[in-house]
PDB file of C-alpha atoms in Angstrom:
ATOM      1  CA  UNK A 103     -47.875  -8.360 -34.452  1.00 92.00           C
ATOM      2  CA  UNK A 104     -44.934 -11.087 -35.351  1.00 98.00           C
ATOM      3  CA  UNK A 105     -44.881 -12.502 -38.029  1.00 98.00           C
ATOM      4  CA  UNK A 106     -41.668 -14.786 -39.334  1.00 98.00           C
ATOM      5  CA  UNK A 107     -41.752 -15.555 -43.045  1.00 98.00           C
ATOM      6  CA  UNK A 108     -39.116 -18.276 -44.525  1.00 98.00           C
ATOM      7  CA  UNK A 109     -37.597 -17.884 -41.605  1.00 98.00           C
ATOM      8  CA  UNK A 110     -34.165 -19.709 -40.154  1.00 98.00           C
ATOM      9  CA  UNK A 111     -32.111 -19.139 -37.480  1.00 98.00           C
ATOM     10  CA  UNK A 112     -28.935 -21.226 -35.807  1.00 96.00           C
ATOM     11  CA  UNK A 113     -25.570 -21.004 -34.031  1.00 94.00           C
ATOM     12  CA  UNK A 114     -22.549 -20.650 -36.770  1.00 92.00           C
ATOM     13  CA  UNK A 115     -23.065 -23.124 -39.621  1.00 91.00           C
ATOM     14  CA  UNK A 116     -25.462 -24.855 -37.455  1.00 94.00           C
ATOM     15  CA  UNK A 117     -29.055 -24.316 -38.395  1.00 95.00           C
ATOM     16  CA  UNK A 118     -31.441 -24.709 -35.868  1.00 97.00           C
ATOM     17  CA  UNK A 119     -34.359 -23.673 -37.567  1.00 98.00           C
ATOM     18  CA  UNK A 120     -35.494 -23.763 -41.110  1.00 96.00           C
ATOM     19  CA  UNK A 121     -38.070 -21.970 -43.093  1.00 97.00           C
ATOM     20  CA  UNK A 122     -40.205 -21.635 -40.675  1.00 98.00           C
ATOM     21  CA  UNK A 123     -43.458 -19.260 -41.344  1.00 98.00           C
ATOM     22  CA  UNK A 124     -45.424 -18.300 -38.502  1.00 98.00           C
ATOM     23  CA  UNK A 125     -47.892 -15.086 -37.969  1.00 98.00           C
ATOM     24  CA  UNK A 126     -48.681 -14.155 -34.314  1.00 98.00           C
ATOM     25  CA  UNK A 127     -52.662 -12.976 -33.665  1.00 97.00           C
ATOM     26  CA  UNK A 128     -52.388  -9.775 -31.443  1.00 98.00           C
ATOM     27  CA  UNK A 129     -53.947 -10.843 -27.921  1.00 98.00           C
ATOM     28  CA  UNK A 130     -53.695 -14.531 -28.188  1.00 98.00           C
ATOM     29  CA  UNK A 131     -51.493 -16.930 -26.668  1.00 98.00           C
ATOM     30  CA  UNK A 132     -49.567 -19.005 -29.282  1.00 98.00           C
ATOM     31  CA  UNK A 133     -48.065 -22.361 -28.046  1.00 97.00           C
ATOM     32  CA  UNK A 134     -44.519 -23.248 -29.847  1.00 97.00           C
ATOM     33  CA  UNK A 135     -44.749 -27.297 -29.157  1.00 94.00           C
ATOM     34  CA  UNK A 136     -42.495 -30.024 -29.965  1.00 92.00           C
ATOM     35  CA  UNK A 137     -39.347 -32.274 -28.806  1.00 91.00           C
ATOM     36  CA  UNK A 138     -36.397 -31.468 -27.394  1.00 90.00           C
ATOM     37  CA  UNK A 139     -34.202 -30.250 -30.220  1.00 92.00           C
ATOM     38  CA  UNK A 140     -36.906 -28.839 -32.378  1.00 95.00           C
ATOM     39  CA  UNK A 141     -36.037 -25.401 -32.368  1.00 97.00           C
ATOM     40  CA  UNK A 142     -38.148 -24.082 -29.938  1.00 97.00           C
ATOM     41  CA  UNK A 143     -35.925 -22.132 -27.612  1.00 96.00           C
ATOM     42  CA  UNK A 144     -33.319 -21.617 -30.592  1.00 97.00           C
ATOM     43  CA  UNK A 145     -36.827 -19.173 -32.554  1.00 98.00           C
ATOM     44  CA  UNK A 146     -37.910 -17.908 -28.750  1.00 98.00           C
ATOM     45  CA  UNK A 147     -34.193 -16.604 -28.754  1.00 96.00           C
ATOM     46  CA  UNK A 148     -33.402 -15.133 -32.411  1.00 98.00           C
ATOM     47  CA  UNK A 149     -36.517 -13.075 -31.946  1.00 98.00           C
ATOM     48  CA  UNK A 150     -35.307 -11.549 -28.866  1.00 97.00           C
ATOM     49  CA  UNK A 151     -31.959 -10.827 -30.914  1.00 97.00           C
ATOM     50  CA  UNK A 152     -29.672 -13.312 -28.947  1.00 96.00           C
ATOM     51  CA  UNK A 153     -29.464 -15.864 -31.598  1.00 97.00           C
ATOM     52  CA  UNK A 154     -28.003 -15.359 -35.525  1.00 96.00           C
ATOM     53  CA  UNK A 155     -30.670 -15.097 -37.930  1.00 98.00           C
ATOM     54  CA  UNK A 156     -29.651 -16.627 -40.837  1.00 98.00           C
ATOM     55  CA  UNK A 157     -32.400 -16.223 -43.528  1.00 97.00           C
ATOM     56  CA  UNK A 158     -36.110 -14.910 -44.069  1.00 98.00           C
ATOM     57  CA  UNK A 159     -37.699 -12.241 -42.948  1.00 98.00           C
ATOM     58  CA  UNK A 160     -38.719 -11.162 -39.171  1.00 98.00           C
ATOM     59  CA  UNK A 161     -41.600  -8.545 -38.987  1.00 98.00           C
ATOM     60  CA  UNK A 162     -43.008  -6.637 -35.819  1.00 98.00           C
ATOM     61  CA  UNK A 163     -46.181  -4.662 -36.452  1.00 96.00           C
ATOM     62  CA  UNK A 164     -45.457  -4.416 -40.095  1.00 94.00           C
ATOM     63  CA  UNK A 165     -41.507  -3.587 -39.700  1.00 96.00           C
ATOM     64  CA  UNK A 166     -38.303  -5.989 -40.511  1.00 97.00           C
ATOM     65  CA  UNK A 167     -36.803  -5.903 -37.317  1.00 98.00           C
ATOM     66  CA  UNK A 168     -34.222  -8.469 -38.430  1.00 95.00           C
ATOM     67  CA  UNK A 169     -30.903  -6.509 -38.067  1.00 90.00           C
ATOM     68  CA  UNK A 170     -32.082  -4.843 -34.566  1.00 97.00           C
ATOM     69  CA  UNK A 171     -30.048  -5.306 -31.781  1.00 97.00           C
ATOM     70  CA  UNK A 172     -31.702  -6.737 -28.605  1.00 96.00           C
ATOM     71  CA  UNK A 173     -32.144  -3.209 -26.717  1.00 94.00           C
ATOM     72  CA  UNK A 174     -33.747  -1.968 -29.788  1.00 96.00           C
ATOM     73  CA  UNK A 175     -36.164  -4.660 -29.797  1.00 97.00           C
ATOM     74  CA  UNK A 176     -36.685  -4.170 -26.191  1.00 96.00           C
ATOM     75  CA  UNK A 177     -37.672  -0.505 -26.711  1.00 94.00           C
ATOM     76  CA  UNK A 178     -40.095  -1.609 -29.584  1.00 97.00           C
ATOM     77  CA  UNK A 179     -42.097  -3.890 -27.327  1.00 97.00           C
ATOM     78  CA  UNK A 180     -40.468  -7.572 -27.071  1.00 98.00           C
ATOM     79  CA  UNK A 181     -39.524  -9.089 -24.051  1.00 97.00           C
ATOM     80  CA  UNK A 182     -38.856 -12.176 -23.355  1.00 96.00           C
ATOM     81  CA  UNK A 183     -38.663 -14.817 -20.181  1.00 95.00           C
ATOM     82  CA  UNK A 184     -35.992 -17.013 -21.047  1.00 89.00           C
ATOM     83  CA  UNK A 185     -35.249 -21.137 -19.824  1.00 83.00           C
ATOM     84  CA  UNK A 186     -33.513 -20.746 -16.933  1.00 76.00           C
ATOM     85  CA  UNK A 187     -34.408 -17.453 -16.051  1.00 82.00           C
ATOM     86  CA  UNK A 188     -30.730 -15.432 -16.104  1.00 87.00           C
ATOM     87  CA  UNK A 189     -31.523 -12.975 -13.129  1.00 95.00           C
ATOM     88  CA  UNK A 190     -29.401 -11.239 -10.957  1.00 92.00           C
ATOM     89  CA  UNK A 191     -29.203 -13.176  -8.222  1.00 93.00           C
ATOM     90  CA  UNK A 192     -26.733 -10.938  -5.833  1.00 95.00           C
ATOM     91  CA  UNK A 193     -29.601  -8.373  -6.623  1.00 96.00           C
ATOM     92  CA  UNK A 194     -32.845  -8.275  -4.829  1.00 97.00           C
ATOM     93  CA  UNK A 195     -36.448  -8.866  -6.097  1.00 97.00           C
ATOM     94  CA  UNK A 196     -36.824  -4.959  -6.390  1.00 96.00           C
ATOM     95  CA  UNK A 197     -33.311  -4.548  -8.009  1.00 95.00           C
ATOM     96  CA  UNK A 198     -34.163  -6.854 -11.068  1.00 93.00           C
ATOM     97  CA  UNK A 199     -37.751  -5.650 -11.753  1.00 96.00           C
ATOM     98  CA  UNK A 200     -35.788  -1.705 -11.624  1.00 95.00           C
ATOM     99  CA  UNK A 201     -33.379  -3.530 -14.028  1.00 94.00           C
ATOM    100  CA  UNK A 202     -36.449  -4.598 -16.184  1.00 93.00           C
ATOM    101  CA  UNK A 203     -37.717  -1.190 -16.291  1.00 91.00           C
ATOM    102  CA  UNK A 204     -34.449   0.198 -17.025  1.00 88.00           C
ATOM    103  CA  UNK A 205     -36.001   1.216 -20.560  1.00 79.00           C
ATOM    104  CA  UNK A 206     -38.940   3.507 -19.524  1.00 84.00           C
ATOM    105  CA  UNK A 207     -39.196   6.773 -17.940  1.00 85.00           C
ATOM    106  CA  UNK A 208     -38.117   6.525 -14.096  1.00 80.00           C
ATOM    107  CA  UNK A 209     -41.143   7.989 -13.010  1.00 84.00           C
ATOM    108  CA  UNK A 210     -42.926   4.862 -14.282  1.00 91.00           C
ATOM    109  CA  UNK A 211     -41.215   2.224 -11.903  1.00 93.00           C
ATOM    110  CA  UNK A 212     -43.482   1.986  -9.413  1.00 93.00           C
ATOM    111  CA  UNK A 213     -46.730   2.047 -11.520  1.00 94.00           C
ATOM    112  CA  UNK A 214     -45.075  -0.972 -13.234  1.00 96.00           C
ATOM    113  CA  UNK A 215     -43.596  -2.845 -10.167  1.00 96.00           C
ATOM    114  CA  UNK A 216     -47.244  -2.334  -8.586  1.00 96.00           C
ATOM    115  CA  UNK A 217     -48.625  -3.856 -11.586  1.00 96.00           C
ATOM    116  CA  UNK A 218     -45.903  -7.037 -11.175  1.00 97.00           C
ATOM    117  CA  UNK A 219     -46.819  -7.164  -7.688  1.00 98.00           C
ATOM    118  CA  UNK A 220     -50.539  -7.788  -8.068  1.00 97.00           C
ATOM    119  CA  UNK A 221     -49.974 -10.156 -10.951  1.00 97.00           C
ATOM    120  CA  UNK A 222     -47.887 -12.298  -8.297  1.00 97.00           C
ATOM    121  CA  UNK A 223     -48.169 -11.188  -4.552  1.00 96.00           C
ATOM    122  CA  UNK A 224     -45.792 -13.402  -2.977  1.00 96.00           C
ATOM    123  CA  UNK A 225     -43.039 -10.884  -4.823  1.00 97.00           C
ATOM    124  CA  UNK A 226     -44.290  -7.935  -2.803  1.00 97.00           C
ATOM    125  CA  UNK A 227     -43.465 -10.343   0.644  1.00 96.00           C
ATOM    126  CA  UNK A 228     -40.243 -11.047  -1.295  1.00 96.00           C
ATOM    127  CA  UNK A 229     -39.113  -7.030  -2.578  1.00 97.00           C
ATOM    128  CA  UNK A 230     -35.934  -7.012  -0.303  1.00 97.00           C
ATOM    129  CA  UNK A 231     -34.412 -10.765  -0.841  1.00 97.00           C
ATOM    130  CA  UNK A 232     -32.019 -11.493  -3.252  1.00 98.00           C
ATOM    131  CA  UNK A 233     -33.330 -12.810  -6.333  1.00 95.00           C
ATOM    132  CA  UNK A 234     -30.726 -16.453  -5.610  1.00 95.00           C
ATOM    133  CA  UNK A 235     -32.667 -17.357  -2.649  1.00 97.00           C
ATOM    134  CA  UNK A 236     -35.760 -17.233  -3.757  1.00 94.00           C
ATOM    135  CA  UNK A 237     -37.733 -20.502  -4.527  1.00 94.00           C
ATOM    136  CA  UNK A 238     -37.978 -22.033  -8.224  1.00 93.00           C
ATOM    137  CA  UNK A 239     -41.632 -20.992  -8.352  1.00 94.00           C
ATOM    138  CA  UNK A 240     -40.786 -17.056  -7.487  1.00 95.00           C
ATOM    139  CA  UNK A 241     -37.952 -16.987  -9.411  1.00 95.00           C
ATOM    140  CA  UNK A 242     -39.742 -18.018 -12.777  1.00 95.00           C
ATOM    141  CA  UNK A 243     -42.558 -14.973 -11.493  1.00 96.00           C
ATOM    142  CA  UNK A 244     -39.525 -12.633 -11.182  1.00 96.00           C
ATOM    143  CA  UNK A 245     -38.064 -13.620 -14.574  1.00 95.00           C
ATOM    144  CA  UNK A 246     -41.733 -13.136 -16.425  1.00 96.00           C
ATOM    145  CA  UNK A 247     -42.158  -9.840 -14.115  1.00 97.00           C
ATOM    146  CA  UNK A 248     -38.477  -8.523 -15.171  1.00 96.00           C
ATOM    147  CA  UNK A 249     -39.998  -8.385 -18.686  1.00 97.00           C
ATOM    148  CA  UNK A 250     -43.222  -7.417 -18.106  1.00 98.00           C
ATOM    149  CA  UNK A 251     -41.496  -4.276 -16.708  1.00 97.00           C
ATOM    150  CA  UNK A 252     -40.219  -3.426 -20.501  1.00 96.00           C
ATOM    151  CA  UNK A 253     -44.466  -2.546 -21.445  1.00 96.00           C
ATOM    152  CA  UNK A 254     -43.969  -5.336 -23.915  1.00 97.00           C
ATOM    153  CA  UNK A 255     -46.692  -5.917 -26.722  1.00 98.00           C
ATOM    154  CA  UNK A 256     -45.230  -9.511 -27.428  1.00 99.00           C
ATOM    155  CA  UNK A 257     -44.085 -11.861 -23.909  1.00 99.00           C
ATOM    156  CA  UNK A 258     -42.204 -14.432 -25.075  1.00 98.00           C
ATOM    157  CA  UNK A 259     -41.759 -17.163 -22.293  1.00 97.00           C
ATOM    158  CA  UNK A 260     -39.802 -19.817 -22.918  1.00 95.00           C
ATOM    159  CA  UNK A 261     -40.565 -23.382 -20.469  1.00 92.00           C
ATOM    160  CA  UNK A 262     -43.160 -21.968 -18.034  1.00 92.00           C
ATOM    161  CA  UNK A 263     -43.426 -25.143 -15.751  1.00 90.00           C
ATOM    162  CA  UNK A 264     -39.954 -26.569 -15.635  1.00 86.00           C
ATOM    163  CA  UNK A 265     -39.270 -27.830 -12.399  1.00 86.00           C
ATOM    164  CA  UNK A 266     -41.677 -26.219 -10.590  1.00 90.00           C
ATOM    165  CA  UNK A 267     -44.788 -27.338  -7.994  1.00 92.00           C
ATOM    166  CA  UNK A 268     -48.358 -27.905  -9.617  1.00 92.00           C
ATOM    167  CA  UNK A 269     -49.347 -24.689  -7.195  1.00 93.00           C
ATOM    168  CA  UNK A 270     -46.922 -22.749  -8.778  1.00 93.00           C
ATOM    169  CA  UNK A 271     -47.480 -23.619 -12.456  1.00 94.00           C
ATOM    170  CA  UNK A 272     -51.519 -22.789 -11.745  1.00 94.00           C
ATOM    171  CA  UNK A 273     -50.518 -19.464 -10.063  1.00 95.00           C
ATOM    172  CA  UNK A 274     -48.429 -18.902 -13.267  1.00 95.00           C
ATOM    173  CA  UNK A 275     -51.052 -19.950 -15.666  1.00 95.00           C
ATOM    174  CA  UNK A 276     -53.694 -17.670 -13.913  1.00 96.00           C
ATOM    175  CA  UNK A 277     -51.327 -14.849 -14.641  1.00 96.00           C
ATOM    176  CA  UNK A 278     -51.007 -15.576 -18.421  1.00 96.00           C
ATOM    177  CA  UNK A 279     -55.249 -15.386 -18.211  1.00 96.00           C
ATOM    178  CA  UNK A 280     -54.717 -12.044 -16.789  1.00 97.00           C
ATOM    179  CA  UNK A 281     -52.554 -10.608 -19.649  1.00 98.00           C
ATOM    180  CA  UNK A 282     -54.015 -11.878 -22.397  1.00 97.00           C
ATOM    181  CA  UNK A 283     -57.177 -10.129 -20.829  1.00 97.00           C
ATOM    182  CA  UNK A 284     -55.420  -7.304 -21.056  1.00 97.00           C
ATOM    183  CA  UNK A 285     -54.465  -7.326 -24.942  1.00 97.00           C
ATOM    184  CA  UNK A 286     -51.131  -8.963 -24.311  1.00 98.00           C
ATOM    185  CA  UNK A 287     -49.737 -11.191 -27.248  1.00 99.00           C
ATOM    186  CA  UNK A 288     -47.558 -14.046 -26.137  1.00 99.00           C
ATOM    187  CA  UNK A 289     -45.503 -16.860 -27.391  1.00 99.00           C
ATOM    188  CA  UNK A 290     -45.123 -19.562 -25.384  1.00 98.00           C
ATOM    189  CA  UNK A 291     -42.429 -22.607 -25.294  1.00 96.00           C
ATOM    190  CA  UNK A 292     -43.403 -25.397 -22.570  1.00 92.00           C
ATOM    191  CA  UNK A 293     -42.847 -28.951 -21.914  1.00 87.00           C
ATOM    192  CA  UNK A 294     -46.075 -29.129 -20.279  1.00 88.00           C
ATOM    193  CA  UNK A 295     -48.200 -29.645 -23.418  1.00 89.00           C
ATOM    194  CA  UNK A 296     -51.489 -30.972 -22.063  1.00 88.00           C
ATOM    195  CA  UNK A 297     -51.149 -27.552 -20.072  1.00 91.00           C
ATOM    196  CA  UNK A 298     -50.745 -25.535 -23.329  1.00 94.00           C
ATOM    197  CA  UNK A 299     -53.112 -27.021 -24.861  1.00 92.00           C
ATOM    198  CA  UNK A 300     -55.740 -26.010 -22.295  1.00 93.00           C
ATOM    199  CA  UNK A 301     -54.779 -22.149 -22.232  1.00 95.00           C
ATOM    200  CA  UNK A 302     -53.448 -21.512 -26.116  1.00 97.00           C
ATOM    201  CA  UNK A 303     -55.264 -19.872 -28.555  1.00 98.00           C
ATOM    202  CA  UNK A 304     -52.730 -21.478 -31.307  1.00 98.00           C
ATOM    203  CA  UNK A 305     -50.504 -24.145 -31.733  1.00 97.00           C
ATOM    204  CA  UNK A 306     -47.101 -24.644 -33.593  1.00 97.00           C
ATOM    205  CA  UNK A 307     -45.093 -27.510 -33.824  1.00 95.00           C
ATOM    206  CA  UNK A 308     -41.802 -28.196 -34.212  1.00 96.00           C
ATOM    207  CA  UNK A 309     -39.961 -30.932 -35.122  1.00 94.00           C
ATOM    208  CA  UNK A 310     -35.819 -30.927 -36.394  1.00 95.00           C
ATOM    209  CA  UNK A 311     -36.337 -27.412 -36.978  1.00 97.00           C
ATOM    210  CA  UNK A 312     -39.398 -27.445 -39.469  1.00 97.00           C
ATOM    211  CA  UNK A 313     -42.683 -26.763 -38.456  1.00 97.00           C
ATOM    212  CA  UNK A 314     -45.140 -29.775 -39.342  1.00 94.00           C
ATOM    213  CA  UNK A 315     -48.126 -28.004 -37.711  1.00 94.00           C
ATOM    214  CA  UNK A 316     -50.281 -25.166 -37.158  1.00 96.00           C
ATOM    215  CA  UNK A 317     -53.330 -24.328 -36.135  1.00 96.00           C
ATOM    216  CA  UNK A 318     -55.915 -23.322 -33.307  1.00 97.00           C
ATOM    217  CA  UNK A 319     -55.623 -25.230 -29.727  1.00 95.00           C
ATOM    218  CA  UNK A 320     -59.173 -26.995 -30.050  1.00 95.00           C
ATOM    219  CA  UNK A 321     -58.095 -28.001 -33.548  1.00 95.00           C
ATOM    220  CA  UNK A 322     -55.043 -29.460 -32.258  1.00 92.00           C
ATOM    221  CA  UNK A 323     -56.681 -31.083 -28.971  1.00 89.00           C
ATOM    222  CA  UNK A 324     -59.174 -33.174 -31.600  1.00 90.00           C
ATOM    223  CA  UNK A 325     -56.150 -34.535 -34.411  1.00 87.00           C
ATOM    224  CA  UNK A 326     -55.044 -37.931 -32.632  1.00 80.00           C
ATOM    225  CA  UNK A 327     -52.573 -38.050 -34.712  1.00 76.00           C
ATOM    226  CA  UNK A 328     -50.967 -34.922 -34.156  1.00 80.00           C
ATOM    227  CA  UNK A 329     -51.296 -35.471 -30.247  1.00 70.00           C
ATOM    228  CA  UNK A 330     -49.620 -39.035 -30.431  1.00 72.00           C
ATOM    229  CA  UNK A 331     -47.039 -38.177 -33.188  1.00 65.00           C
ATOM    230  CA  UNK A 332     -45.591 -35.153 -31.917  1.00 65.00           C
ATOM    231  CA  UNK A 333     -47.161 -34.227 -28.690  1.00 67.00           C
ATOM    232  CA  UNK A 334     -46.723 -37.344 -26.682  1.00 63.00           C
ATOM    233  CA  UNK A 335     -50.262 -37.493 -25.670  1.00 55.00           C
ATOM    234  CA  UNK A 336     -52.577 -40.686 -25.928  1.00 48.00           C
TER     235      UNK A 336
END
């Protein structure tokens, strides 16, 4: 799946990230944790190909995929959900997920749309409104359905719960259950960490760009220290 090795990344001569090594299981959820600043969003971002790279290597399934512009990456099977969502709000719910699927053979849409739409059935009462008036909650489920319409093999999804109503996040969460039921790999970035905790298969933290931990969920849920330190749980 992904695997980063001696890995950095950053904006100009700013480095956001530094040496990070990090190897994705294929199926499981992986939890990037740690505070703002870390280098979370900065590694969700130069994976995707929106972000410089600027040292290591960055493999998916086996091939350096580190000089691969964003579309190409796209085509090979990442996708990602990014903070803040970026859709096309002048464009309606069906609009986007057609811009998501934009990649794969036309005759494909609506398989994939129906897919989206049973993953999260309030978008199917929402196909025909533009994506700007829709509520925080079903814009965050259009933003992770826009990418799921690229067939990724690695979801990246970067602050799941931000802002949004307990009802939501659960709805959200649920969905996450779904896909890794069906073999999907993802990388998560959330604030919510008690949250990640509960649903990861892995952990990673971050902290000033280094990663100072890594490991399984229930391996992170029993170190105190590592909960207190970084997480900000007690």
């Amino acid at each position: 799946m992904l695997e980063l090795r001696d890995f950095s990344c950053g904006y100009g001569a700013f480095q956001a990230v530094h040496g990070l090594n990090l190897k994705l299981r294929p199926g499981a959820i992986t939890g990037l944790l740690g505070p703002n600043g870390a280098g979370k969003s900065s590694t969700l971002m130069c994976v995707a190909g929106h972000v410089q790279q600027q040292g290591g290597a960055m493999l998916f399934e086996g091939r350096d995929i580190s000089g691969l512009p964003a579309t190409e990456r796209v085509r090979l099977g990442l996708a990602i959900s990014p903070e803040g969502r970026r859709l096309f709000k002048d464009l309606s719910v069906q609009d986007n997920l057609r811009v998501g699927g934009m990649v794969q053979p036309a005759k494909v849409f609506a398989h994939d749309r129906d897919r989206v739409l049973a993953l999260f059935p309030r978008l199917a009462e929402r196909l025909d409104s533009l994506a700007g008036n829709l509520s925080g909650g079903e814009q965050q489920m259009l933003a992770i359905g826009r990418a799921l319409m690229t067939r990724p093999r690695l979801l990246m999804i970067d602050e799941l719960s931000l802002g949004l109503m307990p009802k939501v996040i659960d709805l959200c969460y649920l969905a996450l259950d779904t896909l890794r039921a069906e073999g999907l790999t993802v990388l998560l970035v959330e604030q919510n960490t008690e949250r990640v905790l509960k649903v990861a298969d892995d952990i990673c933290v971050l902290e000033s760009g280094r990663s100072v931990w890594q490991g399984t969920a229930a391996e992170a849920r029993q170190d105190p220290s590592l909960t207190e330190a970084y997480l900000g749980l007690h």
